[in-house]
mmCIF file of C-alpha atoms in Angstrom:
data_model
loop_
_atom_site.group_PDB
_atom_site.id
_atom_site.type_symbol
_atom_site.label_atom_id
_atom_site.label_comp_id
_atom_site.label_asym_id
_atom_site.label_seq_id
_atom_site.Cartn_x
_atom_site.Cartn_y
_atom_site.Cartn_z
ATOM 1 C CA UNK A 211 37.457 -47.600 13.354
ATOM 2 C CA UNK A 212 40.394 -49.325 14.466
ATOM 3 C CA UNK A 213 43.152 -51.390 13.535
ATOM 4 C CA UNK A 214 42.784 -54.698 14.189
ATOM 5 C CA UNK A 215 45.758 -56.501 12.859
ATOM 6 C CA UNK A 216 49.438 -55.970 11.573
ATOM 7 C CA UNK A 217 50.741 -58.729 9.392
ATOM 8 C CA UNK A 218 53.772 -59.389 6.647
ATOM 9 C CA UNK A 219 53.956 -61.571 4.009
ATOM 10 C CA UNK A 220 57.513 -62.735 2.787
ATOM 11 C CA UNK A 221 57.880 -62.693 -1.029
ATOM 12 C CA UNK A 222 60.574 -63.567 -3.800
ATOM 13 C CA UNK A 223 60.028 -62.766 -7.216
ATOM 14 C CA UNK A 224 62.405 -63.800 -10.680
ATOM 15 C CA UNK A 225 63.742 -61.225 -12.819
ATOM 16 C CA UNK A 226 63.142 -61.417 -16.844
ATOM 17 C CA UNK A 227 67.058 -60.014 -16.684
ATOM 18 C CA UNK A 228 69.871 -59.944 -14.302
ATOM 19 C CA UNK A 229 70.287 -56.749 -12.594
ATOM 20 C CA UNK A 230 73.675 -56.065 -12.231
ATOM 21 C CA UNK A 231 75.298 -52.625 -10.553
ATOM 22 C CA UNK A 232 78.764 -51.677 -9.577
ATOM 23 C CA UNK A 233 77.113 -52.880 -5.802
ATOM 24 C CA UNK A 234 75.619 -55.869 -6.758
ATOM 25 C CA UNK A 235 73.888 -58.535 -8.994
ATOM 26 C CA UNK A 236 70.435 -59.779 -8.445
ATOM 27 C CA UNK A 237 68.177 -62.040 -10.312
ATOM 28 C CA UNK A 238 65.279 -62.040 -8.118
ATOM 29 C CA UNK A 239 63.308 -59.090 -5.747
ATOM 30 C CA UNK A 240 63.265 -60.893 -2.203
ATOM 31 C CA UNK A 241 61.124 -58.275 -0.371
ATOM 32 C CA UNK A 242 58.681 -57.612 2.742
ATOM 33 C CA UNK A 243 55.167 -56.568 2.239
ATOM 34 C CA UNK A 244 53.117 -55.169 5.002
ATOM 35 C CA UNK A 245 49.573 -55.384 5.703
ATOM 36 C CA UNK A 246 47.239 -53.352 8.000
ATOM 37 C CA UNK A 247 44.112 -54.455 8.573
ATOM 38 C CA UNK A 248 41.408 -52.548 10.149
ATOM 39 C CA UNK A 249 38.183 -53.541 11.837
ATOM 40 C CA UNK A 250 35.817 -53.593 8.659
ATOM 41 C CA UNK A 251 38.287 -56.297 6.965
ATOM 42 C CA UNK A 252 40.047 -53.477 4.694
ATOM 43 C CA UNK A 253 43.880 -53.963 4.120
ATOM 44 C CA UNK A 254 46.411 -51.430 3.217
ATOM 45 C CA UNK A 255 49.807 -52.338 1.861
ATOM 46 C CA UNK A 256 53.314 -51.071 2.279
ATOM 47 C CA UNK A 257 56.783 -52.852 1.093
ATOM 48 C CA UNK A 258 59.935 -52.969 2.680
ATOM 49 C CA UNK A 259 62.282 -54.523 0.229
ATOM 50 C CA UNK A 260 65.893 -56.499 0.972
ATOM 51 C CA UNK A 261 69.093 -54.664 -0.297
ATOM 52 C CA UNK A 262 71.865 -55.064 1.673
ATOM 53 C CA UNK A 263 74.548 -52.898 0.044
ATOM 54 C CA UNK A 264 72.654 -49.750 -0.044
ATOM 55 C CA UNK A 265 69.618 -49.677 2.903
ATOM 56 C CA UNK A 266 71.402 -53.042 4.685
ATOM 57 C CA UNK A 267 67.781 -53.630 5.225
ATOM 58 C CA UNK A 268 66.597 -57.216 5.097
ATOM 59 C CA UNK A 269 63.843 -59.469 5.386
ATOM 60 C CA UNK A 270 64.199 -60.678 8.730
ATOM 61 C CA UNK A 271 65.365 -57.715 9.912
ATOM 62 C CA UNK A 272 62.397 -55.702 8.776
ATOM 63 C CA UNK A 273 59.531 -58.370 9.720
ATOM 64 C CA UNK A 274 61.281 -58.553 13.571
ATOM 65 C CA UNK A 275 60.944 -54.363 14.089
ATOM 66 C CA UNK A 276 57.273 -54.533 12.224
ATOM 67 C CA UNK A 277 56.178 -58.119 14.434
ATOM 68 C CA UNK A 278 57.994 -57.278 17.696
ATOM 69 C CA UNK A 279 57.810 -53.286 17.822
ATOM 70 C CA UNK A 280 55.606 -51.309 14.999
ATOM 71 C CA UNK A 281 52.258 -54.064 15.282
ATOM 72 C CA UNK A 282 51.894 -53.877 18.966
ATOM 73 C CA UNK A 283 52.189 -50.136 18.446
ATOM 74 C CA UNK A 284 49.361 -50.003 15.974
ATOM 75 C CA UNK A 285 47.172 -52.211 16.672
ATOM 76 C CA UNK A 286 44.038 -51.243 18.285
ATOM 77 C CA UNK A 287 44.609 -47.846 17.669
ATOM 78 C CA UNK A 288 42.382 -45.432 15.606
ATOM 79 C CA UNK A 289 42.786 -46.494 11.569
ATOM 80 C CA UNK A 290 41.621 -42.556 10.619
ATOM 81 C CA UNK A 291 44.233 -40.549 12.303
ATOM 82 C CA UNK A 292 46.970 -41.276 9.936
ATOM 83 C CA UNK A 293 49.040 -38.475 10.429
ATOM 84 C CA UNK A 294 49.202 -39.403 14.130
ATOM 85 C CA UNK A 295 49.571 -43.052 13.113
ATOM 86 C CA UNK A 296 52.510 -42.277 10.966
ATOM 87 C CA UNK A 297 54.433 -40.060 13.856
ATOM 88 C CA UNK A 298 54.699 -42.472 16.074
ATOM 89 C CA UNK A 299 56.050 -44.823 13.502
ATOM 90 C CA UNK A 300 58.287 -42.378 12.928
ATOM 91 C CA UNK A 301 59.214 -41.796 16.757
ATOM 92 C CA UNK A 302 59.136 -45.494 17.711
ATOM 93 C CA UNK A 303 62.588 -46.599 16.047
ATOM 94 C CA UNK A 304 65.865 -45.574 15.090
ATOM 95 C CA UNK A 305 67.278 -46.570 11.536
ATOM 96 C CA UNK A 306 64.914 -49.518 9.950
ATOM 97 C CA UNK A 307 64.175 -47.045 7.313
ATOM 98 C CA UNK A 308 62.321 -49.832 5.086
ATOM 99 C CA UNK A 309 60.290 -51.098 7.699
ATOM 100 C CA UNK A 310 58.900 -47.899 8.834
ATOM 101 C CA UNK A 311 58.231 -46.797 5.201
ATOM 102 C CA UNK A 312 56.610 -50.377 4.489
ATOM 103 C CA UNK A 313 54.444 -49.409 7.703
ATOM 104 C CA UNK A 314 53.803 -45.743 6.603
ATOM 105 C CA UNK A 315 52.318 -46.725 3.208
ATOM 106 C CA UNK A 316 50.324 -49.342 4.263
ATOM 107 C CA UNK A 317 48.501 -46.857 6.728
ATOM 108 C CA UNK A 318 48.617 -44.419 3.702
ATOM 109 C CA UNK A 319 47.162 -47.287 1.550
ATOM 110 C CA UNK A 320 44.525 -47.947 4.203
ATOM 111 C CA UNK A 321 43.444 -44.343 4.391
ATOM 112 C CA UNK A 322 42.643 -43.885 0.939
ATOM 113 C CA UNK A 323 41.223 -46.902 0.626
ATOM 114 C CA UNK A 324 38.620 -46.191 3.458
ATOM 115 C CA UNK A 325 37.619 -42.946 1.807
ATOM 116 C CA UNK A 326 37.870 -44.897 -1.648
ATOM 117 C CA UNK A 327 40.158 -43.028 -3.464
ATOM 118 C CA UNK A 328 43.553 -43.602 -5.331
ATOM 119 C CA UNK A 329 46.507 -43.038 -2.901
ATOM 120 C CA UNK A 330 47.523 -40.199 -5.534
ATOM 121 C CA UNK A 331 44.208 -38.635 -4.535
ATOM 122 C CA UNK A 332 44.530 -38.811 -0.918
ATOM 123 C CA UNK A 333 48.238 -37.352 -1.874
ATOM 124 C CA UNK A 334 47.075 -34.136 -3.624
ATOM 125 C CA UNK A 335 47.113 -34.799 -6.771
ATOM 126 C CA UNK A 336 45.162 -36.257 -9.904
ATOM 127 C CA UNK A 337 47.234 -37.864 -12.555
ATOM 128 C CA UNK A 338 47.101 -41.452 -13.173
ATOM 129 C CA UNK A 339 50.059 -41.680 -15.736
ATOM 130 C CA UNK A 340 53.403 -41.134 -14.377
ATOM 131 C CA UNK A 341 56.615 -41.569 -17.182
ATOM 132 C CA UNK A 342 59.838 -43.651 -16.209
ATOM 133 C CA UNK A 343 63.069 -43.837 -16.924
ATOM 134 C CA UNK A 344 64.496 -47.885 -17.981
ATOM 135 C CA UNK A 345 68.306 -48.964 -16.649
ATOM 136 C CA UNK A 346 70.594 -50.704 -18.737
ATOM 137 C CA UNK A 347 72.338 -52.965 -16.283
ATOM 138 C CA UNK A 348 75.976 -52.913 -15.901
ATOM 139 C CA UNK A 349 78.091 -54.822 -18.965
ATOM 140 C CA UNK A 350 79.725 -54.238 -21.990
ATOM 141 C CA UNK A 351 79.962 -52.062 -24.272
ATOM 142 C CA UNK A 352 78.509 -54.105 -26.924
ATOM 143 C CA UNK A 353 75.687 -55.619 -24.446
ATOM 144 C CA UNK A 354 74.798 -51.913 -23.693
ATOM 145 C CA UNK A 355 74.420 -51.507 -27.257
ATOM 146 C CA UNK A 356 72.218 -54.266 -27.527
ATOM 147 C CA UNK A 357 70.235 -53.561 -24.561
ATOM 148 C CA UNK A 358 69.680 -49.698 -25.637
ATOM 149 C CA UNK A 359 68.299 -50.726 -28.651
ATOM 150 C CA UNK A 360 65.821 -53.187 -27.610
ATOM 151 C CA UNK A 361 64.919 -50.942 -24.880
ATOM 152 C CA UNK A 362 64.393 -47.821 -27.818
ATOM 153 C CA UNK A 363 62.454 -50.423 -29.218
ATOM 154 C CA UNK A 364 60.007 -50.731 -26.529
ATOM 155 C CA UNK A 365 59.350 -46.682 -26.417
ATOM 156 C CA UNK A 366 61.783 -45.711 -23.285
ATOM 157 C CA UNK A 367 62.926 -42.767 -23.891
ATOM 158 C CA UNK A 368 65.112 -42.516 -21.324
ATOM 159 C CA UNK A 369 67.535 -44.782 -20.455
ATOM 160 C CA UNK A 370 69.607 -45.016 -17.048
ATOM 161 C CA UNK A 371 72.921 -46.486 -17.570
ATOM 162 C CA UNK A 372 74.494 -48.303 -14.970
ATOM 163 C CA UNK A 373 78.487 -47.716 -15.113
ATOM 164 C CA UNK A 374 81.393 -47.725 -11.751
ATOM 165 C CA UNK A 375 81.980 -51.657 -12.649
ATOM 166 C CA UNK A 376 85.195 -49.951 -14.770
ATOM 167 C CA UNK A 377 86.492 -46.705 -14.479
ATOM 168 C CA UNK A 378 88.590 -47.051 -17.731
ATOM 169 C CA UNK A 379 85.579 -48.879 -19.879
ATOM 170 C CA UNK A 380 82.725 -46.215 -18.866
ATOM 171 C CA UNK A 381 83.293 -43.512 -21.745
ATOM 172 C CA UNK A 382 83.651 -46.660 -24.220
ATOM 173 C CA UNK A 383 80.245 -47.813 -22.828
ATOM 174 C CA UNK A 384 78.188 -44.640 -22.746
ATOM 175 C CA UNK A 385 79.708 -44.135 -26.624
ATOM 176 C CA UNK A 386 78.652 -47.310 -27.927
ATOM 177 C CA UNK A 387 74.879 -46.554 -26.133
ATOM 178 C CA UNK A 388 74.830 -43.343 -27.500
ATOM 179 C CA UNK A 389 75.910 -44.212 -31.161
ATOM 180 C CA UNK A 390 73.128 -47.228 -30.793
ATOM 181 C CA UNK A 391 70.081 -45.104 -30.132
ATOM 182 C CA UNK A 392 71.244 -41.573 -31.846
ATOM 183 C CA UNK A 393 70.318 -38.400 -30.423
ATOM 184 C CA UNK A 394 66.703 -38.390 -29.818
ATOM 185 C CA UNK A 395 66.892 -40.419 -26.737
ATOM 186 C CA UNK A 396 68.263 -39.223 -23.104
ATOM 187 C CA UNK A 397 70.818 -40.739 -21.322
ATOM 188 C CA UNK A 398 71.772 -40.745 -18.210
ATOM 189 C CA UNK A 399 74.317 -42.273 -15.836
ATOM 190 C CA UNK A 400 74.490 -44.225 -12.641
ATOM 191 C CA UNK A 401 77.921 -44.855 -11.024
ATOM 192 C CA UNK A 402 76.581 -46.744 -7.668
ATOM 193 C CA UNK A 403 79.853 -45.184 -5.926
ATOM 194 C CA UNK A 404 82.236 -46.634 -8.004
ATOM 195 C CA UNK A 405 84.148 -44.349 -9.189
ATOM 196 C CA UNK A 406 86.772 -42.569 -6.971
ATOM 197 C CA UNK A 407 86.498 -38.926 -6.869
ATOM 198 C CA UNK A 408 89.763 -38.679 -9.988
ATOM 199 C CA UNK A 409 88.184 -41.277 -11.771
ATOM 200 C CA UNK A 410 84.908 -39.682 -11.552
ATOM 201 C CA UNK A 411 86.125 -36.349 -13.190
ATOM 202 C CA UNK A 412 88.159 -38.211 -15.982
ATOM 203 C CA UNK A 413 84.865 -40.033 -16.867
ATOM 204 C CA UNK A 414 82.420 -36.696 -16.557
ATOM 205 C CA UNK A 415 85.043 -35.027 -18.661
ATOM 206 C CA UNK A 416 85.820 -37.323 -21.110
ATOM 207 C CA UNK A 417 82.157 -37.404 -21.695
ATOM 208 C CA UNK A 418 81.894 -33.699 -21.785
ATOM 209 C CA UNK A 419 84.173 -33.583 -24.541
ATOM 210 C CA UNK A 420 82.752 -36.125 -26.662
ATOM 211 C CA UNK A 421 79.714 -34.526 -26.854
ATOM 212 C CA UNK A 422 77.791 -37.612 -25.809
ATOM 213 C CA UNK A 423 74.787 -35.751 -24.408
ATOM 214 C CA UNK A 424 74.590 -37.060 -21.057
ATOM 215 C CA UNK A 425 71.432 -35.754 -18.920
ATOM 216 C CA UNK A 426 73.513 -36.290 -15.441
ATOM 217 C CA UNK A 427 75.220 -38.610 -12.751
ATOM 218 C CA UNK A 428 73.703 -40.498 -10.339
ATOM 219 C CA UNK A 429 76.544 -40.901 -7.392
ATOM 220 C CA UNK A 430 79.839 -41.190 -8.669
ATOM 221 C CA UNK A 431 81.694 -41.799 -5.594
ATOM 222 C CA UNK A 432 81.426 -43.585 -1.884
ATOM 223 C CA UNK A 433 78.111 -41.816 -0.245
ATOM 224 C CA UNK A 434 80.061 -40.934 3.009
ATOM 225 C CA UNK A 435 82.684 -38.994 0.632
ATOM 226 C CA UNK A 436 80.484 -35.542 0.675
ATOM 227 C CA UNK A 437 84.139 -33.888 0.127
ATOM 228 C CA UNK A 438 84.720 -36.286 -3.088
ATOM 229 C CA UNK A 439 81.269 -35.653 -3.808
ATOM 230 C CA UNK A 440 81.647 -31.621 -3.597
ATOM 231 C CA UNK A 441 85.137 -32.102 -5.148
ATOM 232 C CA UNK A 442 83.465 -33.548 -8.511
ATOM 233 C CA UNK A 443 80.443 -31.673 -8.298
ATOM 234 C CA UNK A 444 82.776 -28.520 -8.264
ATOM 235 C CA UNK A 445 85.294 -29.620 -11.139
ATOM 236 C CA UNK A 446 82.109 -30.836 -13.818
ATOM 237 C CA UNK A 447 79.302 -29.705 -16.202
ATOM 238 C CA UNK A 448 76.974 -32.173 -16.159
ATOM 239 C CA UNK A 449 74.547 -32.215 -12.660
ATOM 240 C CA UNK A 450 75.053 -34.740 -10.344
ATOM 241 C CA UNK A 451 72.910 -36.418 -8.502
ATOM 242 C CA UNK A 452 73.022 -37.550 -4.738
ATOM 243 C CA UNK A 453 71.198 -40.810 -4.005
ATOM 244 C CA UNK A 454 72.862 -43.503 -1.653
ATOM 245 C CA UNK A 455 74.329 -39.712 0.470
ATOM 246 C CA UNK A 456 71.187 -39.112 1.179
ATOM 247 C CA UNK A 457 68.946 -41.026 3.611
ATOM 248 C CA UNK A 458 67.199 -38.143 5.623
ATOM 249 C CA UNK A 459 66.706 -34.832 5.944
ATOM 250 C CA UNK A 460 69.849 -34.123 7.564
ATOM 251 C CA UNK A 461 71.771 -35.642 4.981
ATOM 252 C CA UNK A 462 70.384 -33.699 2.411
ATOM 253 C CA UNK A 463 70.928 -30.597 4.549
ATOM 254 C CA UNK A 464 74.513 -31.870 4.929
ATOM 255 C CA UNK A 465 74.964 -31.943 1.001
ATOM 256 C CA UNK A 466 73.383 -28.834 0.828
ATOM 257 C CA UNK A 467 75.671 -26.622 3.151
ATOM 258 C CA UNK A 468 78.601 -28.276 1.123
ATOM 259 C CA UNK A 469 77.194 -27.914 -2.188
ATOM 260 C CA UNK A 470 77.729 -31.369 -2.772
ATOM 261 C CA UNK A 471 75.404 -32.181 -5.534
ATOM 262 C CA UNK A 472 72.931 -30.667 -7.794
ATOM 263 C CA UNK A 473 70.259 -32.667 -7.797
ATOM 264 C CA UNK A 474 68.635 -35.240 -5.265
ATOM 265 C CA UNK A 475 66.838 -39.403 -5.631
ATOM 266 C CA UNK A 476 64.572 -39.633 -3.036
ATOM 267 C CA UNK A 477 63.483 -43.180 -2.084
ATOM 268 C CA UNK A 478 60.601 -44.298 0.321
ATOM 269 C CA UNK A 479 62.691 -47.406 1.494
ATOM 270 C CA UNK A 480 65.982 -44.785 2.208
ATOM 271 C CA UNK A 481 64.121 -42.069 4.279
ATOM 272 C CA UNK A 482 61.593 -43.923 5.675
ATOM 273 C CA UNK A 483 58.099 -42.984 4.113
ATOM 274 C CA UNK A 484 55.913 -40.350 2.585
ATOM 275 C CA UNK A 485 56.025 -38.298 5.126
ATOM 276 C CA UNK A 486 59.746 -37.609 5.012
ATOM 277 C CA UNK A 487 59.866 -38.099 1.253
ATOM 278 C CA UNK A 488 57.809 -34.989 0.687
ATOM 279 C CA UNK A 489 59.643 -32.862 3.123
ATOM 280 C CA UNK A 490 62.648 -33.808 0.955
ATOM 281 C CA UNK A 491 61.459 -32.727 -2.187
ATOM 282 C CA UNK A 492 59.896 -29.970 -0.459
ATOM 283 C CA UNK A 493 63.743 -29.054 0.788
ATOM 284 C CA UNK A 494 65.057 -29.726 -2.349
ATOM 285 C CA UNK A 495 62.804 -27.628 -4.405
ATOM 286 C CA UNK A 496 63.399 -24.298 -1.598
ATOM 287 C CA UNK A 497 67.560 -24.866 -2.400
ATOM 288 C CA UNK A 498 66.945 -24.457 -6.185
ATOM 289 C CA UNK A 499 67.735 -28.729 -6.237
ATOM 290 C CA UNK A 500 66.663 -30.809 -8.959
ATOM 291 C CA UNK A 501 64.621 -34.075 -7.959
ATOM 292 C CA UNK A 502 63.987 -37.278 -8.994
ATOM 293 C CA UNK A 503 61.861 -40.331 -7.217
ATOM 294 C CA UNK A 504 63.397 -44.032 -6.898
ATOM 295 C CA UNK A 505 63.189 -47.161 -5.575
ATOM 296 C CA UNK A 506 64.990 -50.385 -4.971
ATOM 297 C CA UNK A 507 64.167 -53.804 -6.571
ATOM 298 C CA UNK A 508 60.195 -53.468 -5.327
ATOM 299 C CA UNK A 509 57.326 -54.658 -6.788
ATOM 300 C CA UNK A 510 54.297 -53.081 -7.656
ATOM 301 C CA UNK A 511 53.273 -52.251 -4.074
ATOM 302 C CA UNK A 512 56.657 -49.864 -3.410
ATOM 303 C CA UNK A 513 56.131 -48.937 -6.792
ATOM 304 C CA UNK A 514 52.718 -48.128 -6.742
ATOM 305 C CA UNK A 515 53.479 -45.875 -3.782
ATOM 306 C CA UNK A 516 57.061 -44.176 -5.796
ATOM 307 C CA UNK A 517 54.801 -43.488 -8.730
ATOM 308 C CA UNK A 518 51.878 -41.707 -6.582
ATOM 309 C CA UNK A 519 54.144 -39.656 -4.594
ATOM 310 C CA UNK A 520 55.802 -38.741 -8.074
ATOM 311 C CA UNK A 521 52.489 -37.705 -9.636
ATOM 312 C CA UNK A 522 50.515 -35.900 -6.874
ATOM 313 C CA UNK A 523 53.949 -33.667 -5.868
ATOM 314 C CA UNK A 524 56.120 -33.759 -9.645
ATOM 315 C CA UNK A 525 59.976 -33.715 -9.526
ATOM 316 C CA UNK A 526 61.894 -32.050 -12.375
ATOM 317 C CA UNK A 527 63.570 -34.673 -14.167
ATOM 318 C CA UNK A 528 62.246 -37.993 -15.066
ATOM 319 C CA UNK A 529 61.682 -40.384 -11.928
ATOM 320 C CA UNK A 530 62.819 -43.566 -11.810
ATOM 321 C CA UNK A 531 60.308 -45.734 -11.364
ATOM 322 C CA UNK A 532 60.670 -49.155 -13.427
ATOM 323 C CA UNK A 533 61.839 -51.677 -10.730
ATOM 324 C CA UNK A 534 58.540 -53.878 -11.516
ATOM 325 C CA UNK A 535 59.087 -53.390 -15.078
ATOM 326 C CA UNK A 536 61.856 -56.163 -14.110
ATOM 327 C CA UNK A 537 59.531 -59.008 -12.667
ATOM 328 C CA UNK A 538 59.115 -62.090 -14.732
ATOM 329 C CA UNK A 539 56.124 -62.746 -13.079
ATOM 330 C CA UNK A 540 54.633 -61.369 -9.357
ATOM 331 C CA UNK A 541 52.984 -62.680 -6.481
ATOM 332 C CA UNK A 542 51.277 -59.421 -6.368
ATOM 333 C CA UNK A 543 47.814 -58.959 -8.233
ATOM 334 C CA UNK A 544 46.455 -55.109 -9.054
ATOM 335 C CA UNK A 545 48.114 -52.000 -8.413
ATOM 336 C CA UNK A 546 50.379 -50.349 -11.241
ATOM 337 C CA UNK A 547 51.432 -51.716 -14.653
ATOM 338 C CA UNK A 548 53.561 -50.560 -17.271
ATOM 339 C CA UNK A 549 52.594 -48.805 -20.262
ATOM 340 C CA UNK A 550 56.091 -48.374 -22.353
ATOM 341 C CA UNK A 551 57.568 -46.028 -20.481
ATOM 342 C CA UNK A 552 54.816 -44.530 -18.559
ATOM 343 C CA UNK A 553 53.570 -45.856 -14.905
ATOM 344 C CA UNK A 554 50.034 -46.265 -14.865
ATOM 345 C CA UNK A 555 48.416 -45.832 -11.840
ATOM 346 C CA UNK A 556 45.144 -48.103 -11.188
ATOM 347 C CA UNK A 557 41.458 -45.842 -10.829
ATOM 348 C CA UNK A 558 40.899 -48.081 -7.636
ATOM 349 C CA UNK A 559 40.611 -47.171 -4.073
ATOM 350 C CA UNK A 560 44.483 -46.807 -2.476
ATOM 351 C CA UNK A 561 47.407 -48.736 -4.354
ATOM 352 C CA UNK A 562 44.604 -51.089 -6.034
ATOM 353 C CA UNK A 563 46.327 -54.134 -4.540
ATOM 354 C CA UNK A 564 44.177 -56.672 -5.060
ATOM 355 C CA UNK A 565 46.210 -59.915 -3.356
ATOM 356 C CA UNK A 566 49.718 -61.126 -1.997
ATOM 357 C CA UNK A 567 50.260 -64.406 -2.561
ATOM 358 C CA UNK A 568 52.800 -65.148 0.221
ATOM 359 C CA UNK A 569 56.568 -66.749 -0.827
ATOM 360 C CA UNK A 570 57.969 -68.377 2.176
ATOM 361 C CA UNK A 571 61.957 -67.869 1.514
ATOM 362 C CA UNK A 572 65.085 -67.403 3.999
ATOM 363 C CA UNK A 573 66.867 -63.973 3.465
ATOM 364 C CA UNK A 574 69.598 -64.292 1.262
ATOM 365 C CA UNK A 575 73.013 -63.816 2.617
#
């Protein structure tokens, strides 16, 4: 069986809340999904999602390397041979890391759903229930407050607070979260580079020695300053974790040799697919590395794909996996939902995406 046709499908989603970062602020998911077809009519689905200040991916970008490089590639070329289907997607291109993973999961998706199995199956593994972490977007300390608690409310149990907006605010913040949801919940931090490397210890340390109970941080400083990073990592307790440093393979390597970080967020749309996502944790796990899964702002077709990878292959801390928690509403149907704080995967052939209901938007500058 072959594949008969490549195609993508623009899409732009609201958010039910703002999602603000020390990068950015977003109210919708603006995102590329990708659909291979093969010869019997079945569709697989892949998503390569818009974020300029961390991939620099976008939507036009992505649909001209999948239309004008990755289709031709694939198309008439044997659907069943995915992992030869998935290296030459990987050999065809340089950089377009969300493309290629929106290209490798839709032949992934395809795959499984041909031999009629979840994508977790076809992964390795058997689960259908993955937990999540929930972020508390960047604000106040009082809004924190506010936001923790409704969040406690709604059975997270851990929460992923976004700080870097304000060095000199950030142990005020992750106090006033802490003292809102007491002890029995886990918190955990996520700078977005904005700290520089001082103002990254002064924060750890200052947490530290409040006692606030702080699980770890998520990239405290620029992810080209592997020195900084080392530099903190070096002078604090708590782990930290390397996500925007690491892209590939050889950047984890790089972070690695310089014992840089102590744990690692690996993200389909940042390293380019499942392939490459497993060899990461597979890396990560052989240096002693703690691991966590991510995405960007996706919907449930990246997510879908996040959460399988998480549950066939594990990681040791709590993935975070609740970027279509954020939808208002999606012009997705089927695949994952939410379950409080647990992802649950659908018992349905692939990513159980049932239909895309195409968006036609401009990328957003």
């Amino acid at each position: 069986m072959t594949i008969a046709a490549v195609r993508t499908h623009r899409l732009s989603a609201p958010l039910h809340t703002p999602f603000v970062t020390a990068l950015r602020r977003t109210t919708t998911v603006d995102t590329l999904v990708v659909e291979v077809v093969d010869t019997d009519g079945r569709s697989g689905f892949g998503e390569a999602p818009q974020v300029w200040q961390v991939t620099g991916a976008s939507i036009a970008g992505a649909e001209a390397c999948v239309q004008q490089l990755l289709g031709p590639l694939l198309t008439g070329r044997d659907a069943d041979d995915l992992q030869a289907r998935c290296a030459e997607v990987r050999r065809a291109v340089v950089g377009n890391e969300s493309a290629r993973a929106a290209v490798d999961v839709a032949l992934h998706d395809l795959a499984a759903r041909r031999l009629g199995v979840p994508l977790v199956r076809l992964l390795g593994g058997t689960t259908l229930r993955v937990p999540t972490d929930v972020t508390l977007a960047a604000g106040d300390a009082v809004d924190l407050a506010a936001a923790a608690t409704r969040r406690q409310a709604e059975g997270f149990t851990v929460l992923k607070l976004k700080v870097g907006t304000d060095a000199r605010g950030d142990l005020d913040r992750v106090r006033a979260v802490r003292a809102a949801v007491g002890p029995d919940v886990r918190i955990r931090l996520d700078a977005n580079q904005g700290w520089t490397p001082r103002e990254a210890v002064r924060v750890i340390r200052g947490i530290e020695d409040a006692g606030l109970d702080v699980e770890l941080v998520e990239q405290p400083v620029h992810r080209r300053d592997l020195d900084g990073l080392a530099w903190v990592s070096d002078r604090v307790k708590l782990p930290i974790l390397a996500d925007e440093s690491v892209f590939d393979l050889r950047d984890l390597v790089e972070v690695i040799r310089r014992r840089a970080a102590d744990m690692v967020n690996v993200k389909l749309a940042k390293c380019g697919g499942l392939h490459t996502a497993r060899s990461l944790l597979d890396l990560a796990a052989a240096h002693g590395m703690g691991t966590i899964v991510g995405s960007m702002m996706e919907s449930q077709v990246g997510l879908g794909a996040a959460a399988s990878l998480v549950a066939a292959y594990g990681t040791t801390a709590v993935s975070d996996l609740d970027a279509a928690w954020w939808l208002a509403w999606s012009p997705v149907s089927g695949g994952i939902r939410y379950d409080g704080a647990t992802v649950v995967l659908p018992d349905a052939p692939g990513l159980g995406i049932a239909n895309v209901s195409e968006v036609k938007i401009q990328p957003r500058a």
